[in-house]
PDB file of C-alpha atoms in Angstrom:
ATOM      1  CA  UNK G   1     -17.572 174.623  77.464  1.00  0.00           C
ATOM      2  CA  UNK G   2     -17.118 170.846  77.117  1.00  0.00           C
ATOM      3  CA  UNK G   3     -13.801 171.337  75.328  1.00  0.00           C
ATOM      4  CA  UNK G   4     -12.500 173.505  78.153  1.00  0.00           C
ATOM      5  CA  UNK G   5     -13.694 170.997  80.801  1.00  0.00           C
ATOM      6  CA  UNK G   6     -12.052 168.057  79.015  1.00  0.00           C
ATOM      7  CA  UNK G   7      -8.884 170.078  78.491  1.00  0.00           C
ATOM      8  CA  UNK G   8      -8.671 170.763  82.205  1.00  0.00           C
ATOM      9  CA  UNK G   9      -9.288 167.104  83.133  1.00  0.00           C
ATOM     10  CA  UNK G  10      -6.708 165.921  80.578  1.00  0.00           C
ATOM     11  CA  UNK G  11      -4.147 168.436  81.862  1.00  0.00           C
ATOM     12  CA  UNK G  12      -4.791 167.319  85.502  1.00  0.00           C
ATOM     13  CA  UNK G  13      -4.362 163.673  84.542  1.00  0.00           C
ATOM     14  CA  UNK G  14      -1.093 164.324  82.624  1.00  0.00           C
ATOM     15  CA  UNK G  15       0.310 166.501  85.456  1.00  0.00           C
ATOM     16  CA  UNK G  16      -0.613 163.892  88.067  1.00  0.00           C
ATOM     17  CA  UNK G  17       1.172 161.103  86.223  1.00  0.00           C
ATOM     18  CA  UNK G  18       4.388 162.945  85.446  1.00  0.00           C
ATOM     19  CA  UNK G  19       7.526 162.566  87.563  1.00  0.00           C
ATOM     20  CA  UNK G  20       8.077 165.598  89.731  1.00  0.00           C
ATOM     21  CA  UNK G  21      11.340 167.026  90.878  1.00  0.00           C
ATOM     22  CA  UNK G  22      10.564 165.956  94.459  1.00  0.00           C
ATOM     23  CA  UNK G  23      10.343 162.359  93.401  1.00  0.00           C
ATOM     24  CA  UNK G  24      13.743 162.565  91.673  1.00  0.00           C
ATOM     25  CA  UNK G  25      15.273 164.144  94.760  1.00  0.00           C
ATOM     26  CA  UNK G  26      13.761 161.474  96.953  1.00  0.00           C
ATOM     27  CA  UNK G  27      15.158 158.701  94.743  1.00  0.00           C
ATOM     28  CA  UNK G  28      18.587 160.347  94.730  1.00  0.00           C
ATOM     29  CA  UNK G  29      18.592 160.511  98.545  1.00  0.00           C
ATOM     30  CA  UNK G  30      17.579 156.876  98.702  1.00  0.00           C
ATOM     31  CA  UNK G  31      20.387 155.868  96.320  1.00  0.00           C
ATOM     32  CA  UNK G  32      22.934 157.720  98.474  1.00  0.00           C
ATOM     33  CA  UNK G  33      21.897 155.785 101.572  1.00  0.00           C
ATOM     34  CA  UNK G  34      20.784 152.491  99.970  1.00  0.00           C
ATOM     35  CA  UNK G  35      23.229 150.487 102.153  1.00  0.00           C
ATOM     36  CA  UNK G  36      21.737 152.118 105.299  1.00  0.00           C
ATOM     37  CA  UNK G  37      18.235 151.175 104.242  1.00  0.00           C
ATOM     38  CA  UNK G  38      19.210 147.554 103.537  1.00  0.00           C
ATOM     39  CA  UNK G  39      20.705 147.352 107.031  1.00  0.00           C
ATOM     40  CA  UNK G  40      17.515 148.833 108.429  1.00  0.00           C
ATOM     41  CA  UNK G  41      15.585 145.866 107.004  1.00  0.00           C
ATOM     42  CA  UNK G  42      17.873 143.543 108.980  1.00  0.00           C
ATOM     43  CA  UNK G  43      17.425 145.461 112.293  1.00  0.00           C
ATOM     44  CA  UNK G  44      15.190 144.394 115.136  1.00  0.00           C
ATOM     45  CA  UNK G  45      14.461 145.980 118.519  1.00  0.00           C
ATOM     46  CA  UNK G  46      13.197 144.601 121.808  1.00  0.00           C
ATOM     47  CA  UNK G  47      12.330 146.444 125.065  1.00  0.00           C
ATOM     48  CA  UNK G  48      12.225 144.989 128.571  1.00  0.00           C
ATOM     49  CA  UNK G  49       9.910 146.721 131.001  1.00  0.00           C
ATOM     50  CA  UNK G  50       9.382 147.223 134.693  1.00  0.00           C
ATOM     51  CA  UNK G  51       5.735 148.102 134.928  1.00  0.00           C
ATOM     52  CA  UNK G  52       5.079 150.590 132.152  1.00  0.00           C
ATOM     53  CA  UNK G  53       8.660 151.933 132.041  1.00  0.00           C
ATOM     54  CA  UNK G  54      11.319 150.769 129.554  1.00  0.00           C
ATOM     55  CA  UNK G  55      14.275 149.638 131.594  1.00  0.00           C
ATOM     56  CA  UNK G  56      16.382 147.955 128.888  1.00  0.00           C
ATOM     57  CA  UNK G  57      16.285 148.320 125.077  1.00  0.00           C
ATOM     58  CA  UNK G  58      18.295 146.111 122.760  1.00  0.00           C
ATOM     59  CA  UNK G  59      18.674 146.716 119.077  1.00  0.00           C
ATOM     60  CA  UNK G  60      20.370 144.193 116.845  1.00  0.00           C
ATOM     61  CA  UNK G  61      21.391 144.428 113.188  1.00  0.00           C
ATOM     62  CA  UNK G  62      22.286 141.273 111.282  1.00  0.00           C
ATOM     63  CA  UNK G  63      25.417 142.022 109.241  1.00  0.00           C
ATOM     64  CA  UNK G  64      25.720 138.973 107.043  1.00  0.00           C
ATOM     65  CA  UNK G  65      24.581 139.470 103.531  1.00  0.00           C
ATOM     66  CA  UNK G  66      22.908 136.793 101.432  1.00  0.00           C
ATOM     67  CA  UNK G  67      25.624 134.213 100.641  1.00  0.00           C
ATOM     68  CA  UNK G  68      26.605 134.054  96.991  1.00  0.00           C
ATOM     69  CA  UNK G  69      27.712 130.473  97.435  1.00  0.00           C
ATOM     70  CA  UNK G  70      25.707 127.807  99.167  1.00  0.00           C
ATOM     71  CA  UNK G  71      28.831 126.381 100.782  1.00  0.00           C
ATOM     72  CA  UNK G  72      29.714 129.671 102.473  1.00  0.00           C
ATOM     73  CA  UNK G  73      29.596 128.886 106.220  1.00  0.00           C
ATOM     74  CA  UNK G  74      30.653 132.120 107.771  1.00  0.00           C
ATOM     75  CA  UNK G  75      29.874 133.126 111.367  1.00  0.00           C
ATOM     76  CA  UNK G  76      26.681 134.976 112.162  1.00  0.00           C
ATOM     77  CA  UNK G  77      27.568 138.600 113.011  1.00  0.00           C
ATOM     78  CA  UNK G  78      25.426 141.296 114.671  1.00  0.00           C
ATOM     79  CA  UNK G  79      25.902 144.824 115.826  1.00  0.00           C
ATOM     80  CA  UNK G  80      24.048 145.006 119.138  1.00  0.00           C
ATOM     81  CA  UNK G  81      23.088 148.247 120.844  1.00  0.00           C
ATOM     82  CA  UNK G  82      22.184 148.146 124.517  1.00  0.00           C
ATOM     83  CA  UNK G  83      20.431 150.932 126.376  1.00  0.00           C
ATOM     84  CA  UNK G  84      19.927 150.488 130.127  1.00  0.00           C
ATOM     85  CA  UNK G  85      17.819 153.121 132.013  1.00  0.00           C
ATOM     86  CA  UNK G  86      19.391 152.468 135.432  1.00  0.00           C
ATOM     87  CA  UNK G  87      23.056 153.628 135.655  1.00  0.00           C
ATOM     88  CA  UNK G  88      23.962 150.907 138.154  1.00  0.00           C
ATOM     89  CA  UNK G  89      22.623 148.259 135.808  1.00  0.00           C
ATOM     90  CA  UNK G  90      24.417 149.873 132.891  1.00  0.00           C
ATOM     91  CA  UNK G  91      27.761 149.373 134.565  1.00  0.00           C
ATOM     92  CA  UNK G  92      26.884 145.621 134.760  1.00  0.00           C
ATOM     93  CA  UNK G  93      26.029 145.319 131.044  1.00  0.00           C
ATOM     94  CA  UNK G  94      27.646 141.899 130.881  1.00  0.00           C
ATOM     95  CA  UNK G  95      25.093 140.491 133.373  1.00  0.00           C
ATOM     96  CA  UNK G  96      22.734 140.119 130.443  1.00  0.00           C
ATOM     97  CA  UNK G  97      22.640 136.861 128.462  1.00  0.00           C
ATOM     98  CA  UNK G  98      22.392 136.766 124.633  1.00  0.00           C
ATOM     99  CA  UNK G  99      21.975 133.515 122.668  1.00  0.00           C
ATOM    100  CA  UNK G 100      21.303 132.653 119.044  1.00  0.00           C
ATOM    101  CA  UNK G 101      19.074 129.558 118.778  1.00  0.00           C
ATOM    102  CA  UNK G 102      20.282 128.598 122.251  1.00  0.00           C
ATOM    103  CA  UNK G 103      23.972 128.901 121.420  1.00  0.00           C
ATOM    104  CA  UNK G 104      26.385 131.263 123.200  1.00  0.00           C
ATOM    105  CA  UNK G 105      28.352 133.879 121.211  1.00  0.00           C
ATOM    106  CA  UNK G 106      31.901 133.171 120.075  1.00  0.00           C
ATOM    107  CA  UNK G 107      32.944 136.752 120.818  1.00  0.00           C
ATOM    108  CA  UNK G 108      31.607 140.035 122.012  1.00  0.00           C
ATOM    109  CA  UNK G 109      33.666 143.077 121.098  1.00  0.00           C
ATOM    110  CA  UNK G 110      32.771 146.562 122.406  1.00  0.00           C
ATOM    111  CA  UNK G 111      32.554 149.221 119.698  1.00  0.00           C
ATOM    112  CA  UNK G 112      33.603 152.838 120.063  1.00  0.00           C
ATOM    113  CA  UNK G 113      31.165 155.635 119.055  1.00  0.00           C
ATOM    114  CA  UNK G 114      32.928 156.348 115.760  1.00  0.00           C
ATOM    115  CA  UNK G 115      33.339 152.704 114.644  1.00  0.00           C
ATOM    116  CA  UNK G 116      32.706 152.010 110.921  1.00  0.00           C
ATOM    117  CA  UNK G 117      29.977 149.452 111.754  1.00  0.00           C
ATOM    118  CA  UNK G 118      27.885 152.168 113.418  1.00  0.00           C
ATOM    119  CA  UNK G 119      27.908 154.440 110.368  1.00  0.00           C
ATOM    120  CA  UNK G 120      25.747 152.001 108.399  1.00  0.00           C
ATOM    121  CA  UNK G 121      23.060 151.192 110.945  1.00  0.00           C
ATOM    122  CA  UNK G 122      20.080 152.890 112.538  1.00  0.00           C
ATOM    123  CA  UNK G 123      19.281 153.552 116.201  1.00  0.00           C
ATOM    124  CA  UNK G 124      22.758 154.918 116.977  1.00  0.00           C
ATOM    125  CA  UNK G 125      22.605 157.200 119.987  1.00  0.00           C
ATOM    126  CA  UNK G 126      25.126 158.377 122.565  1.00  0.00           C
ATOM    127  CA  UNK G 127      23.185 156.626 125.368  1.00  0.00           C
ATOM    128  CA  UNK G 128      23.666 153.153 123.869  1.00  0.00           C
ATOM    129  CA  UNK G 129      26.606 150.849 124.292  1.00  0.00           C
ATOM    130  CA  UNK G 130      27.437 148.958 121.114  1.00  0.00           C
ATOM    131  CA  UNK G 131      28.992 145.561 120.579  1.00  0.00           C
ATOM    132  CA  UNK G 132      30.026 143.395 117.650  1.00  0.00           C
ATOM    133  CA  UNK G 133      28.657 139.982 118.553  1.00  0.00           C
ATOM    134  CA  UNK G 134      29.748 136.901 116.610  1.00  0.00           C
ATOM    135  CA  UNK G 135      27.964 133.555 116.809  1.00  0.00           C
ATOM    136  CA  UNK G 136      28.825 130.192 115.206  1.00  0.00           C
ATOM    137  CA  UNK G 137      27.274 129.447 111.799  1.00  0.00           C
ATOM    138  CA  UNK G 138      23.569 128.545 111.852  1.00  0.00           C
ATOM    139  CA  UNK G 139      22.186 126.062 109.290  1.00  0.00           C
ATOM    140  CA  UNK G 140      18.636 127.326 109.511  1.00  0.00           C
ATOM    141  CA  UNK G 141      17.341 130.160 107.302  1.00  0.00           C
ATOM    142  CA  UNK G 142      15.446 131.622 110.281  1.00  0.00           C
ATOM    143  CA  UNK G 143      16.811 132.082 113.775  1.00  0.00           C
ATOM    144  CA  UNK G 144      16.099 133.826 117.039  1.00  0.00           C
ATOM    145  CA  UNK G 145      18.290 136.009 119.118  1.00  0.00           C
ATOM    146  CA  UNK G 146      17.222 135.637 122.720  1.00  0.00           C
ATOM    147  CA  UNK G 147      18.099 138.461 125.162  1.00  0.00           C
ATOM    148  CA  UNK G 148      17.701 137.700 128.862  1.00  0.00           C
ATOM    149  CA  UNK G 149      17.971 139.692 132.043  1.00  0.00           C
ATOM    150  CA  UNK G 150      17.445 138.204 135.501  1.00  0.00           C
ATOM    151  CA  UNK G 151      15.891 141.430 136.704  1.00  0.00           C
ATOM    152  CA  UNK G 152      13.696 142.427 133.694  1.00  0.00           C
ATOM    153  CA  UNK G 153      12.877 139.167 131.894  1.00  0.00           C
ATOM    154  CA  UNK G 154      13.602 138.231 128.320  1.00  0.00           C
ATOM    155  CA  UNK G 155      12.929 139.319 124.742  1.00  0.00           C
ATOM    156  CA  UNK G 156      13.135 137.551 121.416  1.00  0.00           C
ATOM    157  CA  UNK G 157      14.355 139.057 118.158  1.00  0.00           C
ATOM    158  CA  UNK G 158      13.496 137.148 114.929  1.00  0.00           C
ATOM    159  CA  UNK G 159      16.034 137.196 112.061  1.00  0.00           C
ATOM    160  CA  UNK G 160      16.303 135.496 108.669  1.00  0.00           C
ATOM    161  CA  UNK G 161      19.082 135.044 106.181  1.00  0.00           C
ATOM    162  CA  UNK G 162      16.787 136.185 103.383  1.00  0.00           C
ATOM    163  CA  UNK G 163      13.792 138.466 103.329  1.00  0.00           C
ATOM    164  CA  UNK G 164      11.241 137.447 105.999  1.00  0.00           C
ATOM    165  CA  UNK G 165       8.231 137.855 103.728  1.00  0.00           C
ATOM    166  CA  UNK G 166       9.461 134.876 101.647  1.00  0.00           C
ATOM    167  CA  UNK G 167       8.634 132.586 104.610  1.00  0.00           C
ATOM    168  CA  UNK G 168       4.926 133.385 104.631  1.00  0.00           C
ATOM    169  CA  UNK G 169       2.305 132.192 102.244  1.00  0.00           C
ATOM    170  CA  UNK G 170      -0.208 134.883 103.138  1.00  0.00           C
ATOM    171  CA  UNK G 171      -0.897 137.803 100.797  1.00  0.00           C
ATOM    172  CA  UNK G 172      -0.214 141.243 102.255  1.00  0.00           C
TER     173      UNK G 172
END
């Protein structure tokens, strides 16, 4: 009886520790969309409210990768998605203000729905308007994208040039 019991326990342990087909499929799917998942780590979202209703939602994805060279001083680039609940406000999308550490953008370029930048990021919907926003180079490793609306207030998105968890000394 003991031999049968120990055999069942041993078989359960070995079966539980083995790699299953589902895990392999999951890893293969991850590898196919690895670039998408890396962009997802560099995406932030902010919502502006009127009462309990979301009136404006902004998503921003930081496009710059970690610089290979320390002297690389390229502009800071973001894909920004803007959703406005009110259609009259949506037609005035440029009435909103966007700054990076208090500095105005160098350029704001509207993106079409099939643009290559939108294929690599999350939160792409047909209700959003998308823009490629370029800011001057920022020296700091951490920076804030401030989104302001006269009607709905402001929201802050926190970004970093490297993984955010490297800036905290706390254990998770």
